[in-house]
Amino acid sequence: MALIKHGKLVDDIWHETDDFADVTTLGPVIVDLDTWRRHGAEILALGGRLGLRLKPGQTPDLIAADLHHFDLIALEFAKFTDGRAYSQARLLRERHGFTGELRASGDVLRDQLSFMLRCGFDSFSVATDHQAMAILEAVNEFAHWYQPALDRAATIPNLRRRARAASNDAASGCAATWAY
Amino acid sequence: MYRYDEFDHAFVAERVEQFRGQVARRVAGELSEDEFKPLRLMNGLYLQLHAYMLRVAIPYGTLSAKQMRKLAHIARTYDRGYGHFTTRQNIQYNWPKLGDVPAILDELADVEMHAIQTSGNCIRNTTADPLAGVAADEIDDPRVHAEIIRQWSTLHPEFSFLPRKFKIAVTGSPNDRAVTRGHDIGLRMHRDLQGKPGFEVMVGGGQGRTPIMAKTIRNFLPVDHLLSYLEAVLRVYNQLGRRDNIYKARIKILVQSEGAENFAEMVEAEWLKIRDNALDLPVEERDRIAAYFAPPQYENLSDACPELQAAMAAEPRFAAWVDSNVGDHKQSGYAIATISLKPHGGIPGDASADQMEAVATLAETFGFGELRVSYKQNLILPDVPKADLLALWRALDGLDLGTANAGRISDIIACPGLDYCNLANARSIPIAQRISERFTDLRREADIGEISLNISGCINACAHHHVANIGILGVNKNGAEFYQITLGGVANENAAVGAIIGPAFDEWRIANAVEDIVDTYLSQRRPDEAFIDTYQRVGPQPFKEKLYGPDQARQAG
Ligand code: HEM
Ligand code: SF4
C-alpha cells in the first residue's frame, strides 16, 4: 500500500484493526464503528492516537458527538462508482467541523482524485507507489470549478464577480479622468 | 442565447484535454475497459451493438445556426453523414471512432458545446420547454435556470457518482412541454402573491420498468434558493438511494419507499442547514446569465397578416402545415414553426448533414439565427415573421422537412431500438416507419388530430412510451419481436402512465392494431374531442373489443 497525504507520498503510521485485543499493541490505530461503540471508553483510557473508519451508509451523524476523539477518519470507496463517501466527507468537514486527517481508501483512482480533494479528503490510500504517482498528476487538470467546495479555491462565479468589480473600478476610473 | 465567457471556455477545454489523456491511457492499456467505461460515459460515449455512440448535449434544447453547422460538419467528417436528435435534447452520432472522439470534442468546444454528463450516473443534460422565451403562455424563461443548473451540476464534486442517472427538467409555463413530472426532478415555475417567480419542485418521476410520475415535495421555492434546494435533494438521494440493484436505484424508488411526505421532510431538514452556505448564486450572477436570454430585437409587426391568409387559401398543403406545425408567439406578428423530422416512412429524429446546414441557414433567414430541439425529436424555428411562413415552408418542403404532422399520429417518438442498441428486445425504427406510412393522407391525419404515439425497443422506455396516448413497447417472445400496446398515457401537465390493453402483436400486425385503435376512436368520439379525451371517457373496453374481438376482450377484462 502507498499513502498520499497533502499532495506527497508519505509513510503510513496508522494501523487498522477491528479487533480490540490488538489496539493496545499497535500504536496509532484505526478502528471501525462497532469496535468504537463496544470498547470506546477502554480505547480512550489507553491514551493513544485514534482513528475511525466509517463504512458507506454510516452517516457521520452517528459519531458527531465523538469527533474530538479522532485524529483521523477513514472513508471507504467500496467501488469507485459508489459515491456515498463524497457526501460523508463533506458532512464531516462542513457540518461537523472535523479538522483531522480525512482518508480515502478502497477503490481510489486517479480520475476521481479531484472530486475527493474538493469534498475534503486530504489523504489517499492506494495500492502501489506507481499508482500514487499517477494520481498526483491528475490534481491540476482543472484550474477552476463552478461549485463552492472544500478546496476553498475561488469558484467560477466568484472569479466572475471579481472580474466585474475590477472592470467597474476601471470604468469609474475612466469616468473620473474624463471629468477633468 | 448563453455565450461562454473565458471561464466556461477554459473549463470545457480542460475537460477535452482530460478525456484525450483518458483515451490515450485506454489505448495504451493502462485503463481497463471497466475503469474506462464510467469515464467515457461521463463524456457521452457509449458502446452500442456495432460501434461507439457519442451523445452531445444541446443544453435546454437551444442552439445557434453556427452550432447547428458544426453538428452537420461533425456528422459529415466523423460519422456517416447524419445525426439523431433525441427526446432528451441531445444529438447522437452512431458511428464515431474512439480515436476521433477527442477531436470531435475539440470541434464542439469551438462552438461552446460539449458532451459532458450526457451519460453516466450523474446529473444529466438539463432539459427545458423547447418554446422557452417565445411561448405565449410563459410565466418566466426557464432557460436562465436551466443554464444555472448546467453550470452547477457540471463535474459536481459530490454528485458525480450517484446511485443512478439523474435527470432534471424545467418549464416556465403552465402547459408542460418538457414532461417535468417524468423526471427525477421536475421544476415548474409559478409566481407567488407578490409576483416573484419560483418553482414547484417535483421529485421521483421516471419510466423504465417502474413508471412513476414525480410527486410535488414543495409547492413554491423562490428562485434564489434553487441550487441549495437541489443540493439538499441530491444529498439525501446520494446517501440513501439504493446501490444494490440498478433497477431500484433511481430516486423514484427512494421516494416511493420513504413516502413523498417523509422524503420531503428529509430534504427540508437538510436544506435548512445549507440554505445560507453561499451555494446559491448572487443576484448579479443570475442577472448576468439572464441577460443572455433577453428577447431579440423584434420588429413591430401586426398580428393580422393578410398575406398569410391568402397563401393558406391558395395552397392547401401549406395551410395544413400552418395548422399542425405553427404555434402562437408571444410577440405580435411572429410565429413558432416546428420543422418535422418525421417524414412519412422516415427515421424519427434523424437529420442529414445537408438538412442540418440548410436549417441553420433558414434560422438566419427567417429568425435571429436560433433553433430549438424538442422533446418530440423535432426542430423548431422560434421567431418566424408570419409573413415569411410561406417562403419558409417552400424551402422546407424542398428539403423533405416540410411534413405537416407536428402533434399528429405520424409525429412518432422512437428510440434507436435493435438497429443500434444492445439493450433492445425489438426494432423500433422500422415499426415507426411502417406505421407512419399508413397515415400519409394529410386530411386523414388532420381529422385524427392531436395524438401521441411513442415506440421503445425495450422496457428502459427511452421513447417514453408509458406517457404516450398510444405507447408501443418491444418485447421478446421466445426469440421473436413482439409489440405490446399501452393506451391512455399523457405527457403534459396532467402526466399519466398508460395501461396495457392486452396481448402483444407481432411486427406484421402492429400497424393494423394502430389503425384499429384509431378507427375505434373515430367511431366513438364526440365533436371536437381529442383521442385522449375520448379514451378517458369511454375507457379501454371498445378498444379491446376492436383489437381482440368481443369474446377475448371480455376474458381479458
Ligand atoms: C442507444 C443507446 C441508448 C442506451 C444504451 C440507452 C439506455 C437507457 C437505459 C438503460 C435507460 C433506463 C434507465 C433507468 O430506468 O434507470 C434509459 C432511459 C432513458 N433513455 Fe435511453 N438509451 C439509449 C438511447 C436513448 C435515446 C436515443 C433516447 C432519446 C430518444 C433516450 C432517452 C432516454 C430517456 C428519456 C430515458 C428515461 C426514461 C425514464 O424516464 O426512465 N435514450 N436509456
Ligand atoms: S428503449 Fe431500450 S432499445 Fe430503446 S434505446 Fe432505450 S435501451 Fe435501447
XYZ file of C-alpha atoms in Angstrom, chain B residues 51-257:
207
model
C -19.866 0.828 -32.788
C -19.367 3.621 -30.271
C -22.127 6.198 -29.978
C -21.420 9.801 -28.964
C -24.182 11.793 -27.325
C -23.767 15.555 -27.449
C -25.745 17.854 -25.160
C -27.907 20.620 -26.549
C -28.497 22.297 -23.194
C -32.202 23.016 -22.686
C -32.673 22.473 -26.404
C -31.360 25.838 -27.605
C -28.721 26.137 -30.311
C -27.407 28.705 -32.764
C -27.118 28.390 -36.528
C -23.350 28.233 -36.095
C -23.652 25.346 -33.663
C -26.028 23.525 -35.997
C -23.491 23.878 -38.832
C -20.860 22.379 -36.570
C -23.146 19.428 -35.810
C -23.525 18.962 -39.578
C -19.768 19.171 -40.090
C -19.178 16.532 -37.401
C -21.793 14.240 -38.967
C -20.092 14.544 -42.325
C -16.465 14.366 -41.192
C -16.514 11.817 -38.395
C -19.735 9.912 -38.932
C -21.898 8.684 -41.789
C -23.437 11.994 -42.722
C -26.332 12.103 -40.290
C -27.236 12.558 -36.627
C -30.154 11.545 -34.433
C -31.991 14.120 -32.311
C -33.361 12.587 -29.126
C -36.210 13.311 -26.698
C -33.618 14.486 -24.193
C -32.458 17.437 -26.273
C -29.289 15.665 -27.284
C -27.903 14.643 -30.640
C -26.424 11.184 -31.065
C -23.786 10.130 -33.559
C -23.880 6.417 -34.189
C -20.543 5.694 -35.829
C -17.635 7.710 -34.382
C -14.225 6.083 -33.935
C -12.785 6.108 -30.415
C -9.583 7.799 -31.582
C -11.578 10.634 -33.221
C -13.650 11.479 -30.170
C -11.206 13.958 -28.592
C -11.044 15.807 -31.928
C -14.849 15.871 -32.124
C -14.991 17.270 -28.593
C -12.453 19.944 -29.618
C -14.659 20.931 -32.539
C -17.667 21.121 -30.233
C -15.765 23.244 -27.732
C -15.042 25.711 -30.568
C -18.779 26.435 -30.735
C -19.399 26.256 -26.975
C -20.784 22.746 -26.870
C -19.815 19.559 -25.088
C -20.848 16.012 -24.259
C -20.240 16.309 -20.526
C -22.635 14.247 -18.419
C -24.833 13.123 -21.274
C -24.491 9.682 -19.771
C -23.334 8.009 -16.568
C -24.750 8.053 -13.047
C -24.559 11.796 -12.695
C -26.757 14.823 -13.296
C -27.563 14.671 -16.993
C -28.172 17.384 -19.544
C -30.942 19.560 -18.082
C -33.917 19.797 -20.403
C -36.490 22.554 -20.733
C -39.562 23.683 -22.600
C -38.405 23.917 -26.231
C -40.579 27.030 -26.602
C -38.859 28.825 -23.721
C -38.739 32.563 -24.200
C -41.214 32.646 -27.085
C -44.325 30.778 -25.938
C -47.367 32.975 -25.449
C -48.283 31.186 -22.206
C -44.979 31.610 -20.362
C -44.555 32.856 -16.766
C -40.783 33.161 -16.848
C -37.920 31.964 -19.042
C -36.764 28.518 -17.808
C -33.505 28.640 -19.793
C -31.932 31.011 -17.296
C -32.431 28.465 -14.544
C -31.511 25.527 -16.739
C -28.196 27.236 -17.552
C -27.607 27.878 -13.843
C -28.270 24.186 -13.218
C -25.970 23.224 -16.092
C -23.062 25.106 -14.568
C -23.723 23.956 -11.008
C -24.103 20.307 -11.992
C -21.011 20.190 -14.223
C -18.457 17.879 -12.566
C -20.096 18.383 -9.208
C -17.643 17.082 -6.603
C -20.244 15.310 -4.501
C -22.793 14.148 -7.067
C -20.818 12.605 -9.908
C -21.189 9.007 -8.709
C -24.837 8.793 -7.786
C -26.733 5.530 -7.398
C -28.126 6.066 -10.909
C -28.564 8.650 -13.667
C -30.321 11.843 -12.653
C -32.440 13.985 -14.958
C -33.788 17.448 -14.269
C -36.350 19.261 -16.439
C -37.619 22.836 -16.146
C -40.672 24.533 -17.558
C -41.694 28.163 -17.235
C -45.200 27.620 -18.493
C -48.380 26.071 -17.084
C -48.675 23.970 -20.271
C -45.882 21.495 -19.721
C -43.938 20.698 -22.902
C -40.956 19.248 -21.024
C -42.720 16.339 -19.232
C -41.378 17.639 -15.945
C -43.244 15.007 -13.935
C -41.420 12.319 -15.866
C -38.045 13.362 -14.438
C -36.004 12.699 -11.317
C -36.602 16.355 -10.528
C -39.193 18.416 -12.355
C -39.314 22.170 -11.831
C -42.377 24.140 -12.826
C -42.420 27.899 -12.470
C -45.131 29.793 -10.651
C -45.405 33.280 -9.221
C -46.174 33.986 -5.585
C -48.693 36.554 -4.388
C -46.098 39.319 -4.723
C -45.426 38.257 -8.299
C -41.989 36.805 -7.560
C -41.076 33.720 -9.602
C -40.364 30.377 -8.001
C -40.595 26.667 -8.611
C -42.917 23.866 -7.769
C -40.465 21.065 -7.025
C -41.484 17.582 -8.122
C -39.303 14.606 -7.302
C -39.147 10.945 -8.212
C -40.501 10.703 -11.739
C -39.129 8.215 -14.202
C -40.174 5.479 -16.509
C -38.303 2.317 -17.343
C -39.792 -0.833 -15.833
C -41.385 1.112 -12.963
C -43.074 4.149 -14.480
C -43.898 6.710 -11.814
C -44.832 10.364 -12.108
C -42.968 12.737 -9.809
C -44.588 13.926 -6.567
C -44.630 17.561 -5.543
C -42.459 17.963 -2.452
C -42.554 21.747 -2.352
C -45.226 23.989 -3.794
C -43.088 27.072 -4.076
C -39.340 27.520 -3.910
C -38.176 31.088 -4.519
C -35.713 31.180 -7.425
C -32.946 32.499 -5.131
C -32.780 29.137 -3.381
C -32.717 26.872 -6.389
C -29.203 25.475 -6.041
C -29.200 24.927 -2.289
C -32.510 23.106 -2.544
C -31.303 20.910 -5.397
C -28.169 20.210 -3.413
C -30.321 19.050 -0.485
C -32.364 16.696 -2.674
C -29.233 15.252 -4.248
C -27.501 14.816 -0.904
C -30.388 12.855 0.550
C -30.502 10.703 -2.577
C -26.743 10.169 -2.761
C -26.712 8.828 0.775
C -29.911 6.807 0.829
C -30.596 5.736 -2.764
C -30.218 2.002 -3.308
C -26.985 0.790 -4.814
C -27.541 -2.948 -4.615
C -29.848 -3.263 -7.619
C -29.732 -0.975 -10.644
C -33.434 -1.421 -11.252
C -34.161 0.017 -7.799
C -31.538 2.740 -7.808
C -33.417 5.691 -9.289
C -34.665 8.331 -6.882
C -38.266 7.365 -7.726
C -37.790 4.123 -5.775
C -36.421 6.001 -2.748
C -39.305 8.486 -2.827
C -41.730 5.600 -3.135
C -40.239 3.583 -0.269
